[in-house]
Tab-separated table of C-alpha atoms in Angstrom:
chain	number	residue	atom	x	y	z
A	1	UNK	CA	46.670	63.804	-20.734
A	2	UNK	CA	43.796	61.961	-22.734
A	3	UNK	CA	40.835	63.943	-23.471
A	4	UNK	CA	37.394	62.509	-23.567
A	5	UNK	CA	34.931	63.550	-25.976
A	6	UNK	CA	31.585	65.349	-24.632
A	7	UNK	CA	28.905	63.091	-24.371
A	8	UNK	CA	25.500	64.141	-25.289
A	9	UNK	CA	23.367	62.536	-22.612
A	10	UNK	CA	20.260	64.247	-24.093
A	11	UNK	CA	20.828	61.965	-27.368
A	12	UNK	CA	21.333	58.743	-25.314
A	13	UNK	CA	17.956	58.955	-23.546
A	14	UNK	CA	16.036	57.928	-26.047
A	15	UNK	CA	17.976	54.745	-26.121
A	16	UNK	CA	18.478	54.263	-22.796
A	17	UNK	CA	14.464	54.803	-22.984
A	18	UNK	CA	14.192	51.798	-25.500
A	19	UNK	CA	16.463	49.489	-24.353
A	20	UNK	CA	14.855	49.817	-21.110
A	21	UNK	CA	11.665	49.141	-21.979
A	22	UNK	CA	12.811	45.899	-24.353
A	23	UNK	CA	14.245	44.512	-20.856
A	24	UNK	CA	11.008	44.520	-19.338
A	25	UNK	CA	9.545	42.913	-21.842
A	26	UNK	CA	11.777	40.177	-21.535
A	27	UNK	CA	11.591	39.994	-18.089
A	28	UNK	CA	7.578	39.483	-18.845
A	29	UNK	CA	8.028	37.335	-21.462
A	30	UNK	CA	10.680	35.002	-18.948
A	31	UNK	CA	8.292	35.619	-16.198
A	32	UNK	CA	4.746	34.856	-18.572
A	33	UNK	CA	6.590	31.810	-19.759
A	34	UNK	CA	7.361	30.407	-16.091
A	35	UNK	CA	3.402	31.220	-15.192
A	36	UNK	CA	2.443	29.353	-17.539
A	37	UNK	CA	4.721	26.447	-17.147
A	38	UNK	CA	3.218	26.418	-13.602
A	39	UNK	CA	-0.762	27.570	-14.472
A	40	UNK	CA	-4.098	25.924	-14.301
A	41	UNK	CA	-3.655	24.559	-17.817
A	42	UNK	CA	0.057	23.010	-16.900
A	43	UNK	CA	-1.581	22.154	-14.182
A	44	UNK	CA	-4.536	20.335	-15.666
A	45	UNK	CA	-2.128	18.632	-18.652
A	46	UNK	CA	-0.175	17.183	-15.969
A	47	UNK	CA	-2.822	15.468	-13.774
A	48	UNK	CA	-4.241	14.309	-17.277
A	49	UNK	CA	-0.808	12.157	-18.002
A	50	UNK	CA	-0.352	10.994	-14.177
A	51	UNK	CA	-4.206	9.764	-14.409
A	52	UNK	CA	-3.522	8.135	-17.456
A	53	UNK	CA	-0.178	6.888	-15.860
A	54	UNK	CA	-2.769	5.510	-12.987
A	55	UNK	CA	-4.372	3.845	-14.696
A	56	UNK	CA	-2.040	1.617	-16.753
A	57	UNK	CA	-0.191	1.082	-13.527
A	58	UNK	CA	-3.456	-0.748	-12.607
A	59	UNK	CA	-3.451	-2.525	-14.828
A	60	UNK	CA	0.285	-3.760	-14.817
A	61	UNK	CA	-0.587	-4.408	-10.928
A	62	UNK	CA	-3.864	-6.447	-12.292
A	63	UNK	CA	-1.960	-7.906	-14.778
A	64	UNK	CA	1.160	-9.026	-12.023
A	65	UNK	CA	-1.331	-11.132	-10.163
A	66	UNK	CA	-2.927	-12.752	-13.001
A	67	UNK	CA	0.054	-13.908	-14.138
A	68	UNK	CA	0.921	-15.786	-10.363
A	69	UNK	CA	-2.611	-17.145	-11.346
A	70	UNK	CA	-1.016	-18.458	-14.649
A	71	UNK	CA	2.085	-19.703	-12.859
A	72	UNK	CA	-0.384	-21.442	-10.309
A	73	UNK	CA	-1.308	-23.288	-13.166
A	74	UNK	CA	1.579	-24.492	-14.885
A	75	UNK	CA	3.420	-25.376	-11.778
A	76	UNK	CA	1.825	-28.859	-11.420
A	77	UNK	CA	2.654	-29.438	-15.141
A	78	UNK	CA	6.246	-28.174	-15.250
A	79	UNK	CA	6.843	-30.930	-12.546
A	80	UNK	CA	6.679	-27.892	-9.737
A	81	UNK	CA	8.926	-25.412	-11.323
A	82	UNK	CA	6.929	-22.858	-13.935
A	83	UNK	CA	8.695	-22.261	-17.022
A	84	UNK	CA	11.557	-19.623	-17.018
A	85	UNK	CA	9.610	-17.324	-18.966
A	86	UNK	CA	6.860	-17.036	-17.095
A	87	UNK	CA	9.450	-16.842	-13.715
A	88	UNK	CA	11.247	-13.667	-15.740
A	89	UNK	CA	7.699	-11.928	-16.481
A	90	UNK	CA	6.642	-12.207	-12.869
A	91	UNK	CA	9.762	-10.334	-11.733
A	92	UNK	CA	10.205	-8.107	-14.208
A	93	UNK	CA	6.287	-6.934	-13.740
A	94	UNK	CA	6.988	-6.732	-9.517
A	95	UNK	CA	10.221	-4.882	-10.129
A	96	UNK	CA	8.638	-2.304	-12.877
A	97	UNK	CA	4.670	-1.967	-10.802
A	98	UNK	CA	6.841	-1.779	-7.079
A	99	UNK	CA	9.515	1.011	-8.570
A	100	UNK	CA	5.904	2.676	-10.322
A	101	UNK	CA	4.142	2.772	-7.457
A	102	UNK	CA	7.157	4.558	-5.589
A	103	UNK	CA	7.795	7.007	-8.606
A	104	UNK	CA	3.932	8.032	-8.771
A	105	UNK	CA	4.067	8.873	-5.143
A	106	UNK	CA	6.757	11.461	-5.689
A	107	UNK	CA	5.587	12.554	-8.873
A	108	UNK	CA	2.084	13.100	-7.872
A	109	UNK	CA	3.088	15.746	-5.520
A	110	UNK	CA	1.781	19.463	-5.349
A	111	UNK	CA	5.119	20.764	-5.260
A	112	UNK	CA	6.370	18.947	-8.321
A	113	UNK	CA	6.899	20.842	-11.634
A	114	UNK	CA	3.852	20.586	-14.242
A	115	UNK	CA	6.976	19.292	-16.522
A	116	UNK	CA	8.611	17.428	-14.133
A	117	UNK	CA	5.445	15.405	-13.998
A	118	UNK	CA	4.710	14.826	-17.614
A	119	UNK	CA	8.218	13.343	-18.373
A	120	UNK	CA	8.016	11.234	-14.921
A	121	UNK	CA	4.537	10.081	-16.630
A	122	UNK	CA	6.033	9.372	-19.951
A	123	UNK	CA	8.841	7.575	-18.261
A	124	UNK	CA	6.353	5.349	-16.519
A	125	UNK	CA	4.504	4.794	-19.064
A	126	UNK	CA	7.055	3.843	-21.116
A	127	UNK	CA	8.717	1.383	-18.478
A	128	UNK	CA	4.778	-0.350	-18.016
A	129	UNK	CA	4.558	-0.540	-21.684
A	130	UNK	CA	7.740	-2.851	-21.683
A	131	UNK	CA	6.444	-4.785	-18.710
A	132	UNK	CA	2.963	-5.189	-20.259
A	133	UNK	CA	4.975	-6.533	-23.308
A	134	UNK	CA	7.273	-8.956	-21.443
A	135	UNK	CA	3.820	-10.436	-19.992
A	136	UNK	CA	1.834	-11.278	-23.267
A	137	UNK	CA	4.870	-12.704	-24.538
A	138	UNK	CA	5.359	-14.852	-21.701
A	139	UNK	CA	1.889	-16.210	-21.205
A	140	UNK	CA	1.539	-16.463	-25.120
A	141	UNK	CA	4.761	-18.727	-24.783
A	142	UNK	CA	3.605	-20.674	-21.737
A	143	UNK	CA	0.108	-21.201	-23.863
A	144	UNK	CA	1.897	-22.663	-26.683
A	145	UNK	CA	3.844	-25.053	-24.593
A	146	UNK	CA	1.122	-26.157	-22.804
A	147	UNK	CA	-1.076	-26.919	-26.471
A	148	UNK	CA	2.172	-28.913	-28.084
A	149	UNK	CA	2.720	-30.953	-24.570
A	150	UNK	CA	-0.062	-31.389	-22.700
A	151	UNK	CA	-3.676	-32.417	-23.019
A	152	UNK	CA	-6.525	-30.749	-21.849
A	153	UNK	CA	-7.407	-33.940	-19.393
A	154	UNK	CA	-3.637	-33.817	-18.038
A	155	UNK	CA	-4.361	-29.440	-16.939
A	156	UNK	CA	-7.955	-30.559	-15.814
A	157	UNK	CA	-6.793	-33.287	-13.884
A	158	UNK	CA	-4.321	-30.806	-12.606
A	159	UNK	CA	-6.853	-27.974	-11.332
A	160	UNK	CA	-8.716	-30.948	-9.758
A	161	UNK	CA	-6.120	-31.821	-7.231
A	162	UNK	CA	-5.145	-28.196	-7.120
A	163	UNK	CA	-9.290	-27.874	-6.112
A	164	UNK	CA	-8.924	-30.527	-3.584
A	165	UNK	CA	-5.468	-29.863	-2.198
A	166	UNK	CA	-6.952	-25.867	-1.489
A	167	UNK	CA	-10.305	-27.407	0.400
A	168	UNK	CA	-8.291	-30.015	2.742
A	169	UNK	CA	-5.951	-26.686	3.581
A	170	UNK	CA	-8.983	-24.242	3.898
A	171	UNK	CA	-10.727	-26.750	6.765
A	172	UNK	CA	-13.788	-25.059	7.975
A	173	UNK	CA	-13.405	-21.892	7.589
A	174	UNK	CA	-16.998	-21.226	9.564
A	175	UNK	CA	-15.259	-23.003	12.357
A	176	UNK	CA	-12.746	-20.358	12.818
A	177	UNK	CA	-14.863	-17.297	12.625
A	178	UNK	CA	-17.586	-18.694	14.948
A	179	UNK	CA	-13.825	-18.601	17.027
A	180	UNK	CA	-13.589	-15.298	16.060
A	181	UNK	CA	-16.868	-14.188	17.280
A	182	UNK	CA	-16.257	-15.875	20.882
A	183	UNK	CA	-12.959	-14.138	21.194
A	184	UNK	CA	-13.608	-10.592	19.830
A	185	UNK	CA	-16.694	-7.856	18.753
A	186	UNK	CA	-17.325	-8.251	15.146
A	187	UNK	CA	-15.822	-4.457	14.911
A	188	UNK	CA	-12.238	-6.337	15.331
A	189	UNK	CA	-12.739	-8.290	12.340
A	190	UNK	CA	-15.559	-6.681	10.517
A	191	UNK	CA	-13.370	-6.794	7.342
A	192	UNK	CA	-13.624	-10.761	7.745
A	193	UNK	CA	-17.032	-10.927	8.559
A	194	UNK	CA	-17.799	-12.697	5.271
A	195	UNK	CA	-14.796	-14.367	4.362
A	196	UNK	CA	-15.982	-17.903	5.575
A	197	UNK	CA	-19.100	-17.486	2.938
A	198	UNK	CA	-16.641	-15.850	0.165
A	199	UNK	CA	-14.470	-18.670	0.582
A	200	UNK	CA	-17.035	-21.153	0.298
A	201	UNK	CA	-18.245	-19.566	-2.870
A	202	UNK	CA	-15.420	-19.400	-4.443
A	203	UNK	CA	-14.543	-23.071	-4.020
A	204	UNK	CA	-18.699	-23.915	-6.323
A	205	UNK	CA	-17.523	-21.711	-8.230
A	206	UNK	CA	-14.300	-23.199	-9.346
A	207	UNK	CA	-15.957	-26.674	-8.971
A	208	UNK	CA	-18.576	-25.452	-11.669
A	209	UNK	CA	-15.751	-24.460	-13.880
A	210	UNK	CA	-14.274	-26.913	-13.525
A	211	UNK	CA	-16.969	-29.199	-14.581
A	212	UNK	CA	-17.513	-27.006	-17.588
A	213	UNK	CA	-13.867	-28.000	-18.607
A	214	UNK	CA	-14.293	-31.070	-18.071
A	215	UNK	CA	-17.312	-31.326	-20.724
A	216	UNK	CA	-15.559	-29.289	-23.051
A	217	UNK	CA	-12.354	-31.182	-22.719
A	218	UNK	CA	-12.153	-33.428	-25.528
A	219	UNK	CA	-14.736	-31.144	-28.228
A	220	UNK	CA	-13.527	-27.674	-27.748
A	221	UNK	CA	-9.953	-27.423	-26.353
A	222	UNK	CA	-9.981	-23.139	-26.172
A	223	UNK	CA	-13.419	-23.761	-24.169
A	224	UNK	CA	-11.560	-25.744	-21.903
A	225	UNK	CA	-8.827	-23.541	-21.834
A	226	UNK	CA	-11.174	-20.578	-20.521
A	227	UNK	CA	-12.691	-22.531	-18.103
A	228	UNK	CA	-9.519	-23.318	-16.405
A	229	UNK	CA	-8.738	-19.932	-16.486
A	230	UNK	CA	-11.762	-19.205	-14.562
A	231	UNK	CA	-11.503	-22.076	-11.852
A	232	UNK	CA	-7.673	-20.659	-11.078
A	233	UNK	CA	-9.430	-16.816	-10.434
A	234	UNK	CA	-11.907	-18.480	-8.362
A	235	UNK	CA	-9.476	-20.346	-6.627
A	236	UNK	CA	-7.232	-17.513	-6.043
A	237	UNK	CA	-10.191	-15.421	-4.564
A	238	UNK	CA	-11.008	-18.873	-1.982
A	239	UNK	CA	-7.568	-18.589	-1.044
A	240	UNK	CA	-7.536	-14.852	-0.633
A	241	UNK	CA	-10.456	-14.882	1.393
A	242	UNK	CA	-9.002	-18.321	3.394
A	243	UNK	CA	-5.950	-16.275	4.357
A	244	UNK	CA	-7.609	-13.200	5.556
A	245	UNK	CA	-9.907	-15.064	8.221
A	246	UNK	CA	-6.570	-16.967	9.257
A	247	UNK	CA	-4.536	-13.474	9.558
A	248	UNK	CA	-7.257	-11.563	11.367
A	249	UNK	CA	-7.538	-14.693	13.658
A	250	UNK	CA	-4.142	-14.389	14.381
A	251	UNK	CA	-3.767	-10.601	14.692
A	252	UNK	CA	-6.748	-10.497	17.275
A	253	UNK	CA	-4.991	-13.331	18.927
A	254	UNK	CA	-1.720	-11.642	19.120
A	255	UNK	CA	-3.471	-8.798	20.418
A	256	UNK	CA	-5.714	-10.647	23.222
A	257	UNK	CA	-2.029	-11.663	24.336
A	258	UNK	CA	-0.195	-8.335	23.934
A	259	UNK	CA	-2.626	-5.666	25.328
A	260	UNK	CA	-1.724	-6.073	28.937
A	261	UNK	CA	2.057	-5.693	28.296
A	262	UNK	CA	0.930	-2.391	26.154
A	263	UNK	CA	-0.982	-1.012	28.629
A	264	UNK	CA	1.692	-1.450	31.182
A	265	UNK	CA	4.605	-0.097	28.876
A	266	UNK	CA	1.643	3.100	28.209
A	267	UNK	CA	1.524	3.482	32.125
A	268	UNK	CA	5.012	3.280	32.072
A	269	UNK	CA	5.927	5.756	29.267
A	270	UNK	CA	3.270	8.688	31.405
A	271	UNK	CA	5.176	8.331	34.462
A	272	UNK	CA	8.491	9.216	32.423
A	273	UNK	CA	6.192	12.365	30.707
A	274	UNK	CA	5.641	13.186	34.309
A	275	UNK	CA	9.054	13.253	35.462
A	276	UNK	CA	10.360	15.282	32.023
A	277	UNK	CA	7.323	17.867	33.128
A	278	UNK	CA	9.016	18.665	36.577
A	279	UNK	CA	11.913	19.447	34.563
A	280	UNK	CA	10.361	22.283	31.976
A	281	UNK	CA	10.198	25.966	32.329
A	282	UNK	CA	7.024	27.100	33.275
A	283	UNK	CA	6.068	27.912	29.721
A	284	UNK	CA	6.728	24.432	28.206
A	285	UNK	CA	5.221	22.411	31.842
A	286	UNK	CA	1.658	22.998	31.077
A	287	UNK	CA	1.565	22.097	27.762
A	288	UNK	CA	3.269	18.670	28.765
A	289	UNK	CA	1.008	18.625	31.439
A	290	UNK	CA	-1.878	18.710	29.074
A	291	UNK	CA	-0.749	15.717	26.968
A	292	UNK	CA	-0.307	13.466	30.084
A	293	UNK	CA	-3.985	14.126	30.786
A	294	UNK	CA	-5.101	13.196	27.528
A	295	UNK	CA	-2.920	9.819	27.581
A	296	UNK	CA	-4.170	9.264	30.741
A	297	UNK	CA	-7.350	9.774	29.461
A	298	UNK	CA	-7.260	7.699	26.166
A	299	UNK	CA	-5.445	4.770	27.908
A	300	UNK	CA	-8.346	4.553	30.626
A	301	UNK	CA	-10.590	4.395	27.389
A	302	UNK	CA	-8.019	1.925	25.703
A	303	UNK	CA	-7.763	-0.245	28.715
A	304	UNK	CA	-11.739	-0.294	29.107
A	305	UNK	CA	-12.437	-1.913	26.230
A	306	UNK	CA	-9.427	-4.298	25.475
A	307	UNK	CA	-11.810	-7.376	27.335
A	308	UNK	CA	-13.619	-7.593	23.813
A	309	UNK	CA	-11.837	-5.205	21.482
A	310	UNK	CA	-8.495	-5.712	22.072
A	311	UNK	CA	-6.722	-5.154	18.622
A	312	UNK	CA	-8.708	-1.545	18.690
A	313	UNK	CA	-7.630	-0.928	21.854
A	314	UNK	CA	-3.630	-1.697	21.567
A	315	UNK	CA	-4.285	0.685	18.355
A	316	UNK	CA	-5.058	3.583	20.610
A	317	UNK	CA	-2.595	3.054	23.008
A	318	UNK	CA	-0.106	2.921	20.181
A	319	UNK	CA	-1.963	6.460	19.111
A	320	UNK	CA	-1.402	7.845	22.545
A	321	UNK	CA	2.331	7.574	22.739
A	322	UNK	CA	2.315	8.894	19.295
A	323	UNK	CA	0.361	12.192	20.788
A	324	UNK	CA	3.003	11.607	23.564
A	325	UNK	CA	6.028	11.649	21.558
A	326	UNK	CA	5.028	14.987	20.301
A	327	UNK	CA	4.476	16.363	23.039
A	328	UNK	CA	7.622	15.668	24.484
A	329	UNK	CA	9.665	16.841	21.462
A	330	UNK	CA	13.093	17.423	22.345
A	331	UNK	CA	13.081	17.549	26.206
A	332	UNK	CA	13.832	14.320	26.431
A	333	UNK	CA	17.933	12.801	26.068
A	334	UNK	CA	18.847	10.723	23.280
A	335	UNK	CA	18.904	8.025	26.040
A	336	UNK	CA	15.477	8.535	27.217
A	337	UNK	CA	14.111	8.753	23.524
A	338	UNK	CA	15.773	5.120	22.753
A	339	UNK	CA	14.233	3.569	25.778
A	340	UNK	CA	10.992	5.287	24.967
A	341	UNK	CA	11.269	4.015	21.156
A	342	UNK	CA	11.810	0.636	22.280
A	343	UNK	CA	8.754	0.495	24.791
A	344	UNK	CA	6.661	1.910	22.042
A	345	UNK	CA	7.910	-0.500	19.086
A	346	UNK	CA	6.445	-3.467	19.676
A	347	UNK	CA	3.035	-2.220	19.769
A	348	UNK	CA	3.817	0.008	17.006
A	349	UNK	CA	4.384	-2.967	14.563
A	350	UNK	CA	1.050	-4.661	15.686
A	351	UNK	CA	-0.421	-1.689	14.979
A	352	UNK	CA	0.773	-1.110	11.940
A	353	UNK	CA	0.310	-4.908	10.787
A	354	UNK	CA	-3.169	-4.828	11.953
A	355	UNK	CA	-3.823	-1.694	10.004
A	356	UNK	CA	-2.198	-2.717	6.797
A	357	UNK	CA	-4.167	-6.524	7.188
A	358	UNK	CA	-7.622	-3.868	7.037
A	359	UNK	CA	-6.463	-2.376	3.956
A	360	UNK	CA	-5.199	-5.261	2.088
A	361	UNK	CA	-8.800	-6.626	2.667
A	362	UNK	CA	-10.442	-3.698	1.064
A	363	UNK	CA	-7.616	-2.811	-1.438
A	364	UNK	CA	-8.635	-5.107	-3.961
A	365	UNK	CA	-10.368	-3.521	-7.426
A	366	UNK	CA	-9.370	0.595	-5.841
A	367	UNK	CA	-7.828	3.020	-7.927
A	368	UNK	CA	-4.311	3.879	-8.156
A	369	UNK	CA	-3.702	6.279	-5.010
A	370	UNK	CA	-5.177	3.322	-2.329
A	371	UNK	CA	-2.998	0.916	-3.988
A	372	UNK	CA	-0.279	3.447	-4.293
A	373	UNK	CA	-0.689	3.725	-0.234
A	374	UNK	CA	-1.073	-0.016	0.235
A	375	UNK	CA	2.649	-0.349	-1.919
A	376	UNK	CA	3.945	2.538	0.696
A	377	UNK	CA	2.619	0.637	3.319
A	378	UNK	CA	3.970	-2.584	2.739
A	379	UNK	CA	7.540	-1.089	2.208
A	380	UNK	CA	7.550	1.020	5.474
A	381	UNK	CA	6.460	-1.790	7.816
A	382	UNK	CA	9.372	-3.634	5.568
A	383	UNK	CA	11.816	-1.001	6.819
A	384	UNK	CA	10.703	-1.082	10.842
A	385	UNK	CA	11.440	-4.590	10.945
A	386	UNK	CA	14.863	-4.342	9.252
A	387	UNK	CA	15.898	-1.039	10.959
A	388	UNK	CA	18.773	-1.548	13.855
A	389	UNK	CA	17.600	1.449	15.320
A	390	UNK	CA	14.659	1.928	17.411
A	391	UNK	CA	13.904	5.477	17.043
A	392	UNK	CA	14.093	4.662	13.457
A	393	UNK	CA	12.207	1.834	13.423
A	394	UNK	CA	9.086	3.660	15.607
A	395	UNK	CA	9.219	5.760	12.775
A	396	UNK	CA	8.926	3.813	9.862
A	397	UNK	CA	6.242	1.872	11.755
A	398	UNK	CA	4.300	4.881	12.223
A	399	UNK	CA	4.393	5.578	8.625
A	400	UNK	CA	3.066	1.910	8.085
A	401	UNK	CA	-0.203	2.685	9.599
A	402	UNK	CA	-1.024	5.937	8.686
A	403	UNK	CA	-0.476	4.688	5.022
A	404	UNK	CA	-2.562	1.409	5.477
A	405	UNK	CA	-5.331	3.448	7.348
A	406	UNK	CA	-5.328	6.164	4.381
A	407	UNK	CA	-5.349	3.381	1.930
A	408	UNK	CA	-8.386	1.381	3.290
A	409	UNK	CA	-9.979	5.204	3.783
A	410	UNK	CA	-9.142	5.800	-0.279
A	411	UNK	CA	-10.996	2.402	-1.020
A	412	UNK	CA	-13.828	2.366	0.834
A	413	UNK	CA	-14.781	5.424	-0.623
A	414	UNK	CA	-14.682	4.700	-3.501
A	415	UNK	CA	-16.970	1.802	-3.276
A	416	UNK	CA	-19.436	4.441	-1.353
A	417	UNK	CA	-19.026	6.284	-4.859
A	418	UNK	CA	-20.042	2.894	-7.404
């Protein structure tokens, strides 16, 4: 039979004692190091690289639509099709600012790892770098083109029919907002309210530029170069401002046209609460019961002032069965919910377009996170008009104008700030 030696347990404590305490110190030290991967100064370093991310995805996005500017003005002289390298810049710039703006979303979360977020920045940053890159290159390309095959008088003569061809499309822009104001309280379209007079401006101000390229054309070619320049940017703003009073035209049309279907489709989506309601226990019933009141409520409100506001007005009833929706949660069958999510989609969408037409007015010079919320936006309302299913759809539609309404929130304040 094997026989064990004593063991002197009064000789182990000591180590026992030791190696005791150098395993809490590890633990600290493990647990120390994870603090301070996740403290205020992680913290702090993190949000310094996604600001600094911010703002070079600005300017990649300010950079993207100066160069359409630049393709705006080498279409006429590439016989309507803009040299490849300027056509490879533009989409490499849209693919790298639109997969950006999604990435900065996620990384700029609260829940994202300190870490995490610094390599996500360098990433970026790395990927915008390369963009930025791809641009210079391009337009430095297109400029050399343009010096060995055209002449100054050829791009002038160019940006004068572009001038023209803009102010034959633009009509009267008054005209339609005097419309506008017939149809609709300025609140509808408050975000147009000037467009007619920014439009107009825009189009002396290219005209002067234009004129000063003229003059310079045949002494001082780079003069004439940045003159140009500057009668495209003031051509793009005419147009930007042309298209807004045309889309809030037609969204407050649309809506004019839409609101008594949406009120009816609202009456008709309470009545369904109010059946559901006779079906819940006595603890869920009131509660339901409480929701219908407040539709009821907001749709009277809705319906009062749809005469004169109606694109406000098919935005509350689209809030309502939002509320509604909630309140309902699960009582309702999978059947019920997809006739419910196709009642509510259609005003959803006009909704949500009307919302994201606000922001896109506003969202012009803002800072990354409107802009970020602009690009979210865009791609949600994207995704309820492709979506096969309604409930999905209602959803993503949802998401839309929450996004657009934070995004012209985001900018607006900040111009309160300048």
């Amino acid at each position: 039979m094997l026989q064990f030696p004593d063991i002197d347990l009064t000789a182990l404590l000591p180590w026992a004692i030791g190696a005791a305490v150098v395993a809490v110190l590890i633990v600290a030290l493990v647990v120390g190091i994870r603090l301070a991967r996740r403290g205020r100064r992680a913290r702090a370093k993190a949000r310094e690289r996604l600001d600094e991310l911010g703002a070079r995805l600005v300017e990649l996005d300010d950079a993207t639509e100066e160069l359409e500017i630049e393709i705006g003005m080498s279409n006429a002289l590439y016989d309507g099709r803009p040299p490849a390298s300027l056509r490879r810049a533009r989409l490499t710039a849209q693919h790298t600012r639109d997969d950006a703006f999604a990435a900065y979303s996620e990384a700029a979360r609260d829940d994202v790892h300190p870490s995490a977020q610094r390599r996500e920045a360098a990433r970026l940053t790395a990927g915008i770098d390369k963009a930025m890159a791809v641009i210079r290159s391009a337009r430095a390309e297109n400029d050399a083109w343009l010096e060995e095959h055209t002449t100054t008088d050829e791009q002038v003569a160019v940006a004068r029919r572009r001038l023209d061809d803009l102010r034959t499309r633009m009509g009267d822009p008054a005209a339609l907002r005097a419309e506008l104001a017939r149809i609709a309280d300025e609140h509808e379209w408050e975000d147009a309210a000037d467009a007619d007079a920014e439009a107009h401006d825009a189009l002396d101000e290219a005209s002067s530029h234009l004129a000063e390229a003229e003059q310079h054309a045949e002494s001082d070619a780079a003069a004439a170069r940045a003159s140009l320049r500057a009668c495209e940017t003031s051509l793009a703003r005419a147009e930007h401002a042309s298209r807004l009073l045309e889309e809030t035209y037609r969204l407050v049309g649309n809506a004019r046209q839409a609101i008594d279907d949406e009120r009816m489709a609202a009456e008709s989506a309470i009545r369904a609460a109010m059946g559901t309601q006779k079906t819940l226990d006595a603890d869920a019933a009131p509660k339901l019961a409480e929701a219908i009141r407040v539709a009821e409520t907001a749709l009277a409100s809705a319906t009062e002032i749809a005469k004169r506001r109606p694109v406000t007005a098919n935005e509350r009833i689209a809030r309502l069965r939002d509320r509604l929706d909630v309140a309902l949660g699960d009582s309702r069958t999978q059947q019920q919910q997809l006739r419910g999510a196709r009642s509510a989609l259609p005003g959803s969408l006009n909704a949500a377009r009307s919302a994201l037409a606000r922001a896109e007015a506003v969202v012009l010079d803002a800072e990354v996170d409107a802009r970020v919320r602009l690009d979210s936006a865009r791609r949600e309302l994207a995704l309820a008009r492709q979506a096969h299913d309604p409930i999905e759809a209602l959803d993503a539609s949802r998401r839309a104008r929450l996004d657009a309404e934070t995004a012209a929130t985001l900018a607006r304040n900040r111009k309160r700030r300048r």
